PDB file of C-alpha atoms in Angstrom:
ATOM      1  CA  MET A   1     -30.789  21.722 -57.093  1.00  0.00           C
ATOM      2  CA  THR A   2     -29.417  23.268 -53.883  1.00  0.00           C
ATOM      3  CA  ASN A   3     -28.258  26.861 -54.111  1.00  0.00           C
ATOM      4  CA  LYS A   4     -24.565  27.458 -53.535  1.00  0.00           C
ATOM      5  CA  TYR A   5     -24.843  30.952 -52.100  1.00  0.00           C
ATOM      6  CA  LEU A   6     -28.267  31.822 -50.656  1.00  0.00           C
ATOM      7  CA  ASN A   7     -31.493  29.945 -50.002  1.00  0.00           C
ATOM      8  CA  PHE A   8     -33.859  32.782 -50.902  1.00  0.00           C
ATOM      9  CA  ILE A   9     -32.598  33.667 -54.413  1.00  0.00           C
ATOM     10  CA  SER A  10     -30.963  31.608 -57.127  1.00  0.00           C
ATOM     11  CA  ASP A  11     -27.213  31.617 -57.671  1.00  0.00           C
ATOM     12  CA  GLU A  12     -27.807  32.897 -61.202  1.00  0.00           C
ATOM     13  CA  HIS A  13     -29.800  35.843 -59.908  1.00  0.00           C
ATOM     14  CA  LEU A  14     -27.191  36.792 -57.314  1.00  0.00           C
ATOM     15  CA  LEU A  15     -24.400  36.674 -59.892  1.00  0.00           C
ATOM     16  CA  SER A  16     -26.519  38.708 -62.310  1.00  0.00           C
ATOM     17  CA  CYS A  17     -26.998  41.406 -59.645  1.00  0.00           C
ATOM     18  CA  ILE A  18     -23.250  41.451 -58.963  1.00  0.00           C
ATOM     19  CA  GLU A  19     -22.563  41.733 -62.696  1.00  0.00           C
ATOM     20  CA  ASN A  20     -24.936  44.687 -63.029  1.00  0.00           C
ATOM     21  CA  LEU A  21     -23.235  46.483 -60.154  1.00  0.00           C
ATOM     22  CA  HIS A  22     -19.779  45.696 -61.540  1.00  0.00           C
ATOM     23  CA  ASN A  23     -20.812  47.271 -64.849  1.00  0.00           C
ATOM     24  CA  SER A  24     -21.960  50.368 -62.968  1.00  0.00           C
ATOM     25  CA  TYR A  25     -18.518  50.645 -61.370  1.00  0.00           C
ATOM     26  CA  LEU A  26     -16.782  50.273 -64.733  1.00  0.00           C
ATOM     27  CA  LYS A  27     -19.032  52.866 -66.335  1.00  0.00           C
ATOM     28  CA  ALA A  28     -18.545  55.343 -63.479  1.00  0.00           C
ATOM     29  CA  LYS A  29     -14.759  55.007 -63.625  1.00  0.00           C
ATOM     30  CA  ALA A  30     -14.604  55.258 -67.420  1.00  0.00           C
ATOM     31  CA  ASN A  31     -16.742  58.387 -67.482  1.00  0.00           C
ATOM     32  CA  VAL A  32     -14.404  60.617 -65.475  1.00  0.00           C
ATOM     33  CA  SER A  33     -12.689  62.839 -68.023  1.00  0.00           C
ATOM     34  CA  LYS A  34     -10.909  66.042 -67.052  1.00  0.00           C
ATOM     35  CA  LYS A  35     -13.921  68.031 -68.247  1.00  0.00           C
ATOM     36  CA  LYS A  36     -16.269  66.055 -65.998  1.00  0.00           C
ATOM     37  CA  PHE A  37     -13.811  66.125 -63.106  1.00  0.00           C
ATOM     38  CA  TYR A  38     -13.794  69.918 -63.292  1.00  0.00           C
ATOM     39  CA  SER A  39     -17.551  70.285 -63.800  1.00  0.00           C
ATOM     40  CA  ASN A  40     -18.339  71.167 -60.153  1.00  0.00           C
ATOM     41  CA  LYS A  41     -15.128  73.113 -59.546  1.00  0.00           C
ATOM     42  CA  ILE A  42     -12.323  71.547 -57.540  1.00  0.00           C
ATOM     43  CA  ASP A  43     -11.604  72.959 -54.079  1.00  0.00           C
ATOM     44  CA  THR A  44      -7.835  73.190 -54.452  1.00  0.00           C
ATOM     45  CA  ILE A  45      -7.433  75.006 -51.129  1.00  0.00           C
ATOM     46  CA  LYS A  46      -8.940  71.948 -49.409  1.00  0.00           C
ATOM     47  CA  LEU A  47      -6.716  69.688 -51.530  1.00  0.00           C
ATOM     48  CA  THR A  48      -3.682  71.676 -50.374  1.00  0.00           C
ATOM     49  CA  PHE A  49      -4.605  70.922 -46.765  1.00  0.00           C
ATOM     50  CA  ASP A  50      -5.394  67.284 -47.647  1.00  0.00           C
ATOM     51  CA  ALA A  51      -1.975  66.851 -49.229  1.00  0.00           C
ATOM     52  CA  SER A  52      -0.141  68.176 -46.184  1.00  0.00           C
ATOM     53  CA  PHE A  53      -2.285  66.944 -43.311  1.00  0.00           C
ATOM     54  CA  ASN A  54      -2.984  63.491 -44.811  1.00  0.00           C
ATOM     55  CA  GLU A  55       0.554  63.150 -46.178  1.00  0.00           C
ATOM     56  CA  LEU A  56      -0.542  62.466 -49.743  1.00  0.00           C
ATOM     57  CA  ASP A  57       1.529  62.973 -52.868  1.00  0.00           C
ATOM     58  CA  GLU A  58      -0.166  64.817 -55.718  1.00  0.00           C
ATOM     59  CA  VAL A  59      -1.035  61.756 -57.792  1.00  0.00           C
ATOM     60  CA  THR A  60      -2.570  59.939 -54.812  1.00  0.00           C
ATOM     61  CA  LEU A  61      -4.379  63.150 -53.872  1.00  0.00           C
ATOM     62  CA  ILE A  62      -6.039  63.463 -57.276  1.00  0.00           C
ATOM     63  CA  LYS A  63      -6.848  59.749 -57.453  1.00  0.00           C
ATOM     64  CA  THR A  64      -8.568  60.094 -54.067  1.00  0.00           C
ATOM     65  CA  GLU A  65     -10.602  63.071 -55.277  1.00  0.00           C
ATOM     66  CA  ILE A  66     -11.584  61.255 -58.489  1.00  0.00           C
ATOM     67  CA  ASN A  67     -12.688  58.237 -56.449  1.00  0.00           C
ATOM     68  CA  ARG A  68     -14.754  60.537 -54.228  1.00  0.00           C
ATOM     69  CA  GLN A  69     -16.628  61.769 -57.298  1.00  0.00           C
ATOM     70  CA  ILE A  70     -17.089  58.211 -58.567  1.00  0.00           C
ATOM     71  CA  ASP A  71     -18.453  57.197 -55.158  1.00  0.00           C
ATOM     72  CA  LYS A  72     -21.359  59.629 -55.513  1.00  0.00           C
ATOM     73  CA  SER A  73     -22.487  57.781 -58.638  1.00  0.00           C
ATOM     74  CA  ILE A  74     -21.956  54.339 -57.124  1.00  0.00           C
ATOM     75  CA  ASN A  75     -24.158  55.073 -54.086  1.00  0.00           C
ATOM     76  CA  ASN A  76     -27.229  55.131 -56.341  1.00  0.00           C
ATOM     77  CA  SER A  77     -26.173  51.849 -57.908  1.00  0.00           C
ATOM     78  CA  ILE A  78     -25.919  50.177 -54.490  1.00  0.00           C
ATOM     79  CA  GLY A  79     -29.592  50.987 -53.874  1.00  0.00           C
ATOM     80  CA  THR A  80     -30.429  49.439 -57.239  1.00  0.00           C
ATOM     81  CA  PHE A  81     -28.432  46.337 -56.264  1.00  0.00           C
ATOM     82  CA  HIS A  82     -30.664  45.788 -53.219  1.00  0.00           C
ATOM     83  CA  GLU A  83     -33.787  46.299 -55.320  1.00  0.00           C
ATOM     84  CA  GLN A  84     -32.606  43.684 -57.804  1.00  0.00           C
ATOM     85  CA  ILE A  85     -31.661  41.204 -55.077  1.00  0.00           C
ATOM     86  CA  LEU A  86     -35.046  41.553 -53.359  1.00  0.00           C
ATOM     87  CA  GLY A  87     -36.881  41.419 -56.689  1.00  0.00           C
ATOM     88  CA  GLY A  88     -35.430  37.946 -57.204  1.00  0.00           C
ATOM     89  CA  ILE A  89     -37.252  36.509 -54.193  1.00  0.00           C
ATOM     90  CA  LYS A  90     -40.182  34.317 -55.195  1.00  0.00           C
ATOM     91  CA  GLY A  91     -43.462  36.234 -55.210  1.00  0.00           C
ATOM     92  CA  PHE A  92     -41.884  39.685 -55.584  1.00  0.00           C
ATOM     93  CA  GLU A  93     -40.755  41.909 -58.432  1.00  0.00           C
ATOM     94  CA  ILE A  94     -38.969  45.215 -58.972  1.00  0.00           C
ATOM     95  CA  GLY A  95     -40.821  48.291 -60.119  1.00  0.00           C
ATOM     96  CA  ASN A  96     -38.854  49.235 -63.264  1.00  0.00           C
ATOM     97  CA  PHE A  97     -39.813  52.910 -62.904  1.00  0.00           C
ATOM     98  CA  SER A  98     -43.440  52.117 -62.097  1.00  0.00           C
ATOM     99  CA  GLY A  99     -43.502  54.354 -59.021  1.00  0.00           C
ATOM    100  CA  PHE A 100     -42.486  51.666 -56.537  1.00  0.00           C
ATOM    101  CA  ASP A 101     -39.201  49.814 -56.079  1.00  0.00           C
ATOM    102  CA  ILE A 102     -40.533  46.431 -54.927  1.00  0.00           C
ATOM    103  CA  LYS A 103     -44.016  44.922 -54.923  1.00  0.00           C
ATOM    104  CA  ALA A 104     -45.630  41.596 -54.166  1.00  0.00           C
ATOM    105  CA  MET A 105     -47.029  40.022 -57.314  1.00  0.00           C
ATOM    106  CA  ASP A 106     -50.390  39.659 -55.582  1.00  0.00           C
ATOM    107  CA  ASN A 107     -50.367  43.394 -54.713  1.00  0.00           C
ATOM    108  CA  THR A 108     -50.220  42.814 -50.956  1.00  0.00           C
ATOM    109  CA  LEU A 109     -46.970  44.768 -50.543  1.00  0.00           C
ATOM    110  CA  PHE A 110     -45.418  47.896 -52.040  1.00  0.00           C
ATOM    111  CA  ALA A 111     -42.083  49.360 -50.998  1.00  0.00           C
ATOM    112  CA  ASP A 112     -39.808  52.294 -51.688  1.00  0.00           C
ATOM    113  CA  ILE A 113     -36.159  51.545 -50.931  1.00  0.00           C
ATOM    114  CA  LYS A 114     -33.595  54.086 -49.752  1.00  0.00           C
ATOM    115  CA  ASN A 115     -30.048  52.905 -49.197  1.00  0.00           C
ATOM    116  CA  LYS A 116     -29.469  55.263 -46.248  1.00  0.00           C
ATOM    117  CA  HIS A 117     -31.831  56.576 -43.587  1.00  0.00           C
ATOM    118  CA  ASN A 118     -30.878  60.232 -44.114  1.00  0.00           C
ATOM    119  CA  THR A 119     -31.258  60.625 -47.871  1.00  0.00           C
ATOM    120  CA  MET A 120     -34.546  62.566 -47.791  1.00  0.00           C
ATOM    121  CA  ASN A 121     -35.439  66.110 -46.844  1.00  0.00           C
ATOM    122  CA  SER A 122     -38.861  66.950 -45.390  1.00  0.00           C
ATOM    123  CA  SER A 123     -40.436  67.576 -48.788  1.00  0.00           C
ATOM    124  CA  SER A 124     -39.196  64.223 -50.103  1.00  0.00           C
ATOM    125  CA  ALA A 125     -40.479  62.465 -46.973  1.00  0.00           C
ATOM    126  CA  GLU A 126     -43.898  64.080 -47.357  1.00  0.00           C
ATOM    127  CA  SER A 127     -44.068  63.070 -51.006  1.00  0.00           C
ATOM    128  CA  LEU A 128     -43.037  59.498 -50.185  1.00  0.00           C
ATOM    129  CA  PHE A 129     -45.621  59.142 -47.433  1.00  0.00           C
ATOM    130  CA  GLN A 130     -48.364  60.381 -49.750  1.00  0.00           C
ATOM    131  CA  LYS A 131     -47.260  57.958 -52.461  1.00  0.00           C
ATOM    132  CA  LEU A 132     -47.251  54.969 -50.109  1.00  0.00           C
ATOM    133  CA  ALA A 133     -50.617  56.011 -48.664  1.00  0.00           C
ATOM    134  CA  SER A 134     -52.096  56.124 -52.166  1.00  0.00           C
ATOM    135  CA  TYR A 135     -50.958  52.523 -52.787  1.00  0.00           C
ATOM    136  CA  ALA A 136     -52.499  51.499 -49.460  1.00  0.00           C
ATOM    137  CA  ASP A 137     -55.774  53.234 -50.371  1.00  0.00           C
ATOM    138  CA  ASN A 138     -55.904  51.696 -53.846  1.00  0.00           C
ATOM    139  CA  TYR A 139     -54.983  48.185 -52.701  1.00  0.00           C
ATOM    140  CA  LYS A 140     -56.934  47.434 -49.520  1.00  0.00           C
ATOM    141  CA  LYS A 141     -54.838  44.385 -48.576  1.00  0.00           C
ATOM    142  CA  ALA A 142     -51.482  46.037 -49.216  1.00  0.00           C
ATOM    143  CA  GLU A 143     -48.897  46.871 -46.582  1.00  0.00           C
ATOM    144  CA  CYS A 144     -46.646  49.682 -47.793  1.00  0.00           C
ATOM    145  CA  TYR A 145     -43.080  50.319 -46.643  1.00  0.00           C
ATOM    146  CA  TRP A 146     -40.409  52.957 -46.563  1.00  0.00           C
ATOM    147  CA  VAL A 147     -37.296  50.739 -46.491  1.00  0.00           C
ATOM    148  CA  GLN A 148     -34.044  52.056 -45.022  1.00  0.00           C
ATOM    149  CA  ILE A 149     -31.325  49.561 -45.944  1.00  0.00           C
ATOM    150  CA  LEU A 150     -28.772  51.275 -43.686  1.00  0.00           C
ATOM    151  CA  ALA A 151     -30.832  52.377 -40.696  1.00  0.00           C
ATOM    152  CA  LYS A 152     -29.826  53.570 -37.222  1.00  0.00           C
ATOM    153  CA  ASN A 153     -31.756  50.721 -35.564  1.00  0.00           C
ATOM    154  CA  SER A 154     -33.507  47.454 -36.441  1.00  0.00           C
ATOM    155  CA  PHE A 155     -37.259  48.105 -36.690  1.00  0.00           C
ATOM    156  CA  ASN A 156     -40.555  47.346 -38.422  1.00  0.00           C
ATOM    157  CA  GLU A 157     -43.200  49.847 -37.331  1.00  0.00           C
ATOM    158  CA  LYS A 158     -46.020  52.115 -38.417  1.00  0.00           C
ATOM    159  CA  TRP A 159     -44.793  55.356 -39.933  1.00  0.00           C
ATOM    160  CA  PHE A 160     -46.248  58.112 -37.789  1.00  0.00           C
ATOM    161  CA  GLY A 161     -44.745  61.555 -37.930  1.00  0.00           C
ATOM    162  CA  GLU A 162     -44.992  65.276 -38.379  1.00  0.00           C
ATOM    163  CA  ILE A 163     -43.692  66.394 -41.751  1.00  0.00           C
ATOM    164  CA  ASN A 164     -43.680  70.052 -42.783  1.00  0.00           C
ATOM    165  CA  GLY A 165     -46.020  70.888 -39.910  1.00  0.00           C
ATOM    166  CA  LYS A 166     -48.584  68.215 -40.818  1.00  0.00           C
ATOM    167  CA  GLU A 167     -49.291  64.990 -38.954  1.00  0.00           C
ATOM    168  CA  TYR A 168     -49.144  61.886 -41.107  1.00  0.00           C
ATOM    169  CA  SER A 169     -50.329  58.380 -40.292  1.00  0.00           C
ATOM    170  CA  HIS A 170     -51.953  55.464 -42.067  1.00  0.00           C
ATOM    171  CA  SER A 171     -52.800  52.036 -40.707  1.00  0.00           C
ATOM    172  CA  ARG A 172     -50.886  50.296 -43.505  1.00  0.00           C
ATOM    173  CA  VAL A 173     -47.973  52.657 -44.156  1.00  0.00           C
ATOM    174  CA  ASN A 174     -44.815  51.495 -42.403  1.00  0.00           C
ATOM    175  CA  LYS A 175     -41.117  52.145 -42.112  1.00  0.00           C
ATOM    176  CA  ILE A 176     -38.665  49.291 -41.834  1.00  0.00           C
ATOM    177  CA  SER A 177     -34.916  48.712 -41.576  1.00  0.00           C
ATOM    178  CA  GLY A 178     -33.015  46.766 -44.205  1.00  0.00           C
ATOM    179  CA  ASP A 179     -32.494  43.644 -42.083  1.00  0.00           C
ATOM    180  CA  GLN A 180     -36.195  43.453 -41.199  1.00  0.00           C
ATOM    181  CA  PHE A 181     -37.268  43.940 -44.820  1.00  0.00           C
ATOM    182  CA  TYR A 182     -34.960  41.187 -46.043  1.00  0.00           C
ATOM    183  CA  LYS A 183     -36.474  38.983 -43.318  1.00  0.00           C
ATOM    184  CA  LEU A 184     -40.026  39.955 -44.315  1.00  0.00           C
ATOM    185  CA  LEU A 185     -39.587  39.068 -47.975  1.00  0.00           C
ATOM    186  CA  SER A 186     -37.341  36.024 -47.615  1.00  0.00           C
ATOM    187  CA  GLY A 187     -38.837  34.475 -44.492  1.00  0.00           C
ATOM    188  CA  ARG A 188     -35.318  34.108 -43.098  1.00  0.00           C
ATOM    189  CA  ASP A 189     -34.358  35.957 -39.905  1.00  0.00           C
ATOM    190  CA  ASN A 190     -30.790  36.671 -40.954  1.00  0.00           C
ATOM    191  CA  ALA A 191     -31.231  37.089 -44.702  1.00  0.00           C
ATOM    192  CA  LEU A 192     -29.295  40.367 -45.012  1.00  0.00           C
ATOM    193  CA  PHE A 193     -26.485  38.949 -42.880  1.00  0.00           C
ATOM    194  CA  GLU A 194     -26.422  35.853 -45.089  1.00  0.00           C
ATOM    195  CA  LEU A 195     -26.053  38.093 -48.148  1.00  0.00           C
ATOM    196  CA  TYR A 196     -23.240  39.998 -46.463  1.00  0.00           C
ATOM    197  CA  ASN A 197     -21.427  36.758 -45.640  1.00  0.00           C
ATOM    198  CA  VAL A 198     -21.524  35.287 -49.150  1.00  0.00           C
ATOM    199  CA  LEU A 199     -20.659  38.460 -51.062  1.00  0.00           C
ATOM    200  CA  PRO A 200     -16.834  38.147 -50.864  1.00  0.00           C
ATOM    201  CA  THR A 201     -16.947  34.599 -52.256  1.00  0.00           C
ATOM    202  CA  ALA A 202     -19.617  35.355 -54.860  1.00  0.00           C
ATOM    203  CA  ILE A 203     -17.833  38.519 -56.052  1.00  0.00           C
ATOM    204  CA  SER A 204     -14.483  36.707 -56.276  1.00  0.00           C
ATOM    205  CA  GLU A 205     -15.980  33.815 -58.227  1.00  0.00           C
ATOM    206  CA  TYR A 206     -17.829  36.220 -60.536  1.00  0.00           C
ATOM    207  CA  LEU A 207     -14.627  38.150 -61.291  1.00  0.00           C
ATOM    208  CA  ASN A 208     -12.750  34.912 -61.937  1.00  0.00           C
ATOM    209  CA  SER A 209     -15.464  33.780 -64.342  1.00  0.00           C
ATOM    210  CA  ILE A 210     -15.376  36.785 -66.644  1.00  0.00           C
ATOM    211  CA  LYS A 211     -12.821  37.369 -69.339  1.00  0.00           C
ATOM    212  CA  LYS A 212     -10.250  39.816 -68.095  1.00  0.00           C
ATOM    213  CA  GLU A 213     -10.073  42.627 -70.596  1.00  0.00           C
ATOM    214  CA  GLU A 214      -7.975  45.738 -70.453  1.00  0.00           C
ATOM    215  CA  THR A 215     -10.371  48.529 -69.689  1.00  0.00           C
ATOM    216  CA  GLU A 216      -9.451  52.146 -70.213  1.00  0.00           C
ATOM    217  CA  ASN A 217      -9.003  53.902 -66.900  1.00  0.00           C
ATOM    218  CA  ASN A 218     -10.620  57.242 -66.355  1.00  0.00           C
ATOM    219  CA  SER A 219      -8.711  59.850 -68.335  1.00  0.00           C
ATOM    220  CA  ALA A 220      -8.871  62.788 -65.913  1.00  0.00           C
ATOM    221  CA  LEU A 221      -5.534  62.173 -64.183  1.00  0.00           C
ATOM    222  CA  ALA A 222      -3.709  61.401 -67.437  1.00  0.00           C
ATOM    223  CA  GLU A 223      -5.090  64.559 -69.065  1.00  0.00           C
ATOM    224  CA  ILE A 224      -4.098  66.687 -66.070  1.00  0.00           C
ATOM    225  CA  GLN A 225      -0.608  65.158 -65.965  1.00  0.00           C
ATOM    226  CA  THR A 226      -0.133  65.913 -69.679  1.00  0.00           C
ATOM    227  CA  SER A 227      -1.219  69.544 -69.409  1.00  0.00           C
ATOM    228  CA  SER A 228       0.848  69.906 -66.218  1.00  0.00           C
ATOM    229  CA  LYS A 229       3.997  68.840 -68.072  1.00  0.00           C
ATOM    230  CA  GLU A 230       3.212  71.177 -70.960  1.00  0.00           C
ATOM    231  CA  SER A 231       2.698  74.161 -68.662  1.00  0.00           C
ATOM    232  CA  ASN A 232       5.539  73.175 -66.301  1.00  0.00           C
ATOM    233  CA  ARG A 233       3.208  73.562 -63.319  1.00  0.00           C
ATOM    234  CA  SER A 234       2.713  71.114 -60.471  1.00  0.00           C
ATOM    235  CA  ILE A 235      -0.411  68.978 -60.761  1.00  0.00           C
ATOM    236  CA  LEU A 236      -2.163  70.940 -58.018  1.00  0.00           C
ATOM    237  CA  ASP A 237      -1.190  74.294 -59.558  1.00  0.00           C
ATOM    238  CA  GLU A 238      -2.411  73.050 -62.940  1.00  0.00           C
ATOM    239  CA  ILE A 239      -5.807  72.128 -61.500  1.00  0.00           C
ATOM    240  CA  THR A 240      -5.987  75.481 -59.693  1.00  0.00           C
ATOM    241  CA  PHE A 241      -5.067  77.412 -62.857  1.00  0.00           C
ATOM    242  CA  GLU A 242      -7.549  75.534 -65.021  1.00  0.00           C
ATOM    243  CA  ASN A 243     -10.345  76.028 -62.469  1.00  0.00           C
ATOM    244  CA  TYR A 244      -9.605  79.551 -61.278  1.00  0.00           C
ATOM    245  CA  GLY A 245      -7.298  81.162 -63.828  1.00  0.00           C
ATOM    246  CA  TYR A 246      -9.840  83.983 -64.147  1.00  0.00           C
ATOM    247  CA  TYR A 247      -9.523  84.848 -60.401  1.00  0.00           C
ATOM    248  CA  LEU A 248      -7.397  87.837 -59.424  1.00  0.00           C
ATOM    249  CA  GLY A 249      -3.734  86.843 -59.378  1.00  0.00           C
ATOM    250  CA  PHE A 250      -4.311  83.194 -60.240  1.00  0.00           C
ATOM    251  CA  ASP A 251      -3.237  83.766 -63.853  1.00  0.00           C
ATOM    252  CA  LYS A 252       0.316  84.194 -62.495  1.00  0.00           C
ATOM    253  CA  LEU A 253       0.630  80.541 -61.451  1.00  0.00           C
ATOM    254  CA  GLU A 254       3.810  79.119 -62.935  1.00  0.00           C
TER     255      GLU A 254
END
């Protein structure tokens, strides 16, 4: 049976990956209580500038800040989405916390996937190189890859470099951009572009296929609005008081 969406993974697998990511979004949004929203301290001086310079009312301002916090959680889930998509290509599988993200079932390929090219410091890069080199040493036919889904260029090359003052190289340790890795596993030159093109349709059809249920929105804004009314403070003053009421003079906020 011909696939509706992509030639290199089944329709069922694509929709399953979209469902998993959708659940991550729902979980992230539902988990933002006022307590969690405040957990890293809110920069209300910055929010004061944001409100004025970006012409935002207080409710929109706080919704934007809540979404910024949610976005941090979602970024990790996007990386998982790519792992799951690639793990659905015939001959490959995901690692499931086995030390690698993707491997060939015949052990001829191991890969660690990062969603963005700049997510590692030097210590993380050194550790990753050593991990990939150990796979290459243990599996003599294996090519090992540091995958950068969102890279600054399109490339597939040996990973040579100086990390923490040490020179690193291995004949079968490579770094590769997301488009080239999708091509490598799928055998299709434009595989990542094909995924990009079908996502709007696949996402829309997935959302139309599920039962629409009322889901509880994150409670942070509602909790702040309630306490703001009780204290007769503006929303921004309420957040400032609840975060910095112990600072000199801030207990006088009215």
